[in-house]
Each structure stands twice: as structure tokens, then as C-alpha cells.
C-alpha positions as CSV (number, residue, x, y, z in Angstrom):
1,M,134.8,-204.5,-63.2
2,P,137.4,-205.1,-65.9
3,S,141.2,-204.9,-65.4
4,T,142.9,-201.6,-65.4
5,Y,146.6,-200.6,-66.0
6,S,149.1,-198.9,-63.7
7,P,149.8,-195.3,-64.9
8,D,153.6,-195.4,-65.1
9,L,154.6,-199.0,-66.1
10,R,151.3,-199.9,-67.7
11,I,151.1,-203.2,-65.8
12,E,147.7,-205.0,-65.9
13,L,145.9,-204.7,-62.6
14,I,143.4,-207.6,-62.5
15,A,140.0,-206.7,-61.0
16,N,138.6,-208.7,-58.1
17,G,136.9,-211.9,-59.4
18,E,138.3,-211.4,-63.0
19,Q,140.3,-214.1,-64.8
20,S,139.3,-216.8,-62.3
21,G,141.5,-219.8,-63.0
22,T,143.4,-218.1,-65.7
23,W,145.1,-215.2,-63.9
24,G,148.5,-217.0,-63.8
25,Q,149.3,-216.0,-67.4
26,T,148.7,-212.3,-66.7
27,T,150.6,-212.5,-63.4
28,N,153.6,-214.2,-65.2
29,T,153.6,-211.5,-67.9
30,N,153.5,-208.7,-65.3
31,L,156.3,-210.2,-63.1
32,G,158.4,-212.1,-65.6
33,T,158.4,-209.7,-68.5
34,L,157.0,-206.2,-67.7
35,I,158.5,-205.6,-64.2
36,E,161.7,-207.3,-65.2
37,D,162.0,-205.0,-68.2
38,A,161.4,-202.0,-66.0
39,I,164.2,-203.0,-63.7
40,A,166.8,-204.7,-66.0
41,G,165.5,-204.5,-69.6
42,M,167.2,-202.8,-72.5
43,A,165.6,-201.6,-75.6
44,A,167.8,-201.0,-78.7
45,V,166.1,-198.4,-80.8
46,T,167.4,-197.2,-84.2
47,T,165.2,-194.5,-85.7
48,A,165.0,-193.1,-89.2
49,V,162.7,-190.2,-88.1
50,S,163.0,-187.4,-85.6
51,P,161.3,-187.0,-83.3
52,Y,160.8,-190.7,-82.6
53,T,158.3,-191.7,-79.8
54,L,159.1,-194.8,-77.9
55,T,156.4,-197.5,-77.9
56,A,154.3,-197.6,-74.8
57,F,151.6,-200.3,-74.6
58,N,149.3,-201.5,-71.8
59,G,150.1,-205.0,-70.5
60,V,152.6,-206.1,-73.2
61,A,156.4,-205.5,-73.8
62,D,157.4,-202.1,-75.2
63,Q,160.4,-199.8,-75.5
64,A,159.5,-197.1,-72.9
65,R,159.2,-199.5,-70.0
66,C,162.8,-200.7,-70.3
67,A,165.4,-199.5,-67.7
68,A,168.1,-198.9,-70.4
69,L,167.8,-197.4,-73.8
70,Q,170.4,-197.9,-76.5
71,L,169.7,-195.2,-79.1
72,N,170.9,-194.7,-82.7
73,T,169.7,-192.9,-85.8
74,S,169.9,-193.1,-89.5
75,T,168.5,-189.6,-90.0
76,G,171.9,-188.0,-90.8
77,A,171.4,-185.4,-88.1
78,N,170.9,-184.8,-84.4
79,Y,167.7,-186.5,-83.3
80,I,165.0,-186.5,-80.7
81,V,163.6,-189.5,-78.8
82,N,160.4,-188.9,-76.8
83,V,159.6,-190.8,-73.7
84,P,156.2,-191.0,-72.0
85,A,155.4,-188.2,-69.6
86,V,155.4,-190.4,-66.5
87,T,157.9,-190.7,-63.7
88,K,160.7,-193.1,-64.8
89,L,164.4,-193.6,-64.6
90,Y,166.4,-194.4,-67.7
91,V,170.1,-195.3,-68.5
92,V,170.5,-193.9,-72.0
93,R,173.4,-194.8,-74.3
94,N,173.7,-192.9,-77.5
95,V,175.6,-195.4,-79.7
96,N,175.7,-193.1,-82.7
97,A,179.3,-191.9,-83.4
98,T,178.3,-188.6,-85.0
99,W,174.9,-187.3,-83.9
100,S,173.6,-186.2,-80.5
101,V,170.2,-187.4,-79.2
102,T,167.8,-185.2,-77.1
103,V,165.7,-187.4,-74.8
104,K,162.5,-185.6,-73.7
105,T,158.7,-185.8,-73.4
106,A,156.6,-184.7,-76.3
107,A,155.6,-181.5,-74.5
108,G,158.5,-181.0,-72.1
109,S,162.1,-180.2,-72.1
110,G,164.9,-182.8,-72.3
111,I,168.6,-183.6,-72.0
112,V,171.1,-183.9,-74.9
113,V,173.2,-187.0,-74.8
114,P,176.4,-186.5,-77.0
115,P,177.6,-189.2,-79.5
116,L,179.0,-192.4,-77.8
117,R,178.0,-191.2,-74.3
118,T,175.8,-192.7,-71.6
119,A,173.6,-190.7,-69.2
120,L,171.4,-191.4,-66.2
121,L,168.2,-189.5,-66.8
122,R,164.8,-189.3,-65.1
123,C,161.5,-188.2,-66.4
124,D,159.7,-186.3,-63.7
125,G,156.3,-186.6,-65.4
126,T,156.8,-183.5,-67.5
127,N,160.5,-183.0,-68.4
128,V,163.5,-185.3,-68.7
129,V,166.3,-184.2,-66.3
130,E,169.7,-185.3,-65.3
131,Q,169.4,-187.7,-62.4
132,L,172.9,-187.2,-60.8
133,D,174.2,-183.8,-59.6
134,Y,176.0,-185.0,-56.5
135,V,178.1,-187.9,-55.4
136,A,178.5,-188.5,-51.7
137,G,182.0,-189.5,-50.7
138,S,184.9,-190.3,-53.0
139,F,184.5,-190.5,-56.7
140,S,187.2,-192.0,-58.9
141,I,187.7,-191.8,-62.6
142,G,189.6,-194.7,-64.2
143,T,191.1,-192.9,-67.2
144,T,190.4,-189.5,-68.7
145,L,188.2,-186.8,-67.3
146,S,186.7,-184.5,-69.9
147,V,185.1,-181.3,-68.8
148,G,182.7,-179.6,-71.2
149,T,182.8,-176.1,-69.6
150,D,184.1,-175.0,-66.2
151,L,185.3,-177.3,-63.4
152,T,184.6,-176.0,-59.9
153,A,186.1,-177.6,-56.8
154,A,185.1,-176.8,-53.3
155,A,188.3,-178.4,-51.9
156,D,191.6,-179.9,-53.0
157,V,191.8,-181.5,-56.4
158,R,194.5,-184.1,-57.0
159,L,196.1,-184.0,-60.4
160,G,198.5,-186.8,-61.1
161,S,201.1,-186.9,-58.3
162,W,200.7,-183.3,-57.0
163,W,197.9,-181.2,-55.4
164,E,196.4,-178.1,-56.7
165,V,194.3,-176.1,-54.3
166,S,191.4,-174.1,-55.7
């Protein structure tokens, strides 16, 4: 029986009895490159087309496996980057100063990342969704808080040196 590949990270699964005496190279690629990219790798992608589909290969390095994506465009417009329709967490940085990027699957919905912003996103196998919607405990912001629409507080909000109660 020949090797197969895992469905989400496309890592080679060596079949019993296969690659006798030579399996070390495949194992080193799986552990030292592919799994490492999935946990700590970063792919810098600049696209001249929209939508752009991330590369996703079986058993070799690719863009879609990486934990972090640094995205940019030369399209001169807002752009789309498609990720594979498999469960995966991404830290996405849009390094373009002008255009927003929508990160989505080819057939699903996605999330817009504004210019010069970073988002923690998760593909659920169909759609790309925001990963965080709750922070347990205290949450601090070092400098400026920008709110795109409404800010709702369930308790006290401290503004500078005084308190405002909602």
C-alpha cells in the first residue's frame, strides 16, 4: 500500500513496510519542515491577481500550511486570498497600506482584513471566521483603541484617569 497524505496539513503518512531504510528523509521533512511551518512558519505572499489561491501541496512546503500569512497586492484594488477548505488557524497580516484583503475559501465566506492590520482567523472547513470573540480576564491596550462601530461594555470602562459607567 503506498503512502497517503493527511487531509488538513498534507503530511506524508508512510504505509507499513514502505520506504524501508529510507524513511528518515520523509520523516525529517514531515517534522522539520511541514509541521514546523504549520506551527511557526510564515508565508509572505504578494499577488498580482484576485482571487489568489494559496499553494497547497502534498508532502512539500507550501503557503497554505504556514501558521502566519503576510499578504500584499499589486492589483491596485481590494483583493481576495483563498485558503484551502480544511480546519486551520491563521495569523493574517495585511501589509498593504491601501487595499483590504478578504481571506476566504473558494466556495465559502471570509473575513476582511483592513490595510496594515493583523487578524487571528480560522478556517472551519467551509468558511473563514474570526477566531477571537471573547477574552477571559483583563485585557490591556498599550496605546490607542479604535472602534469601527459600536462599543458595548457590560461593566465599568476606565477612560484615562476617570470612570464611566455604562
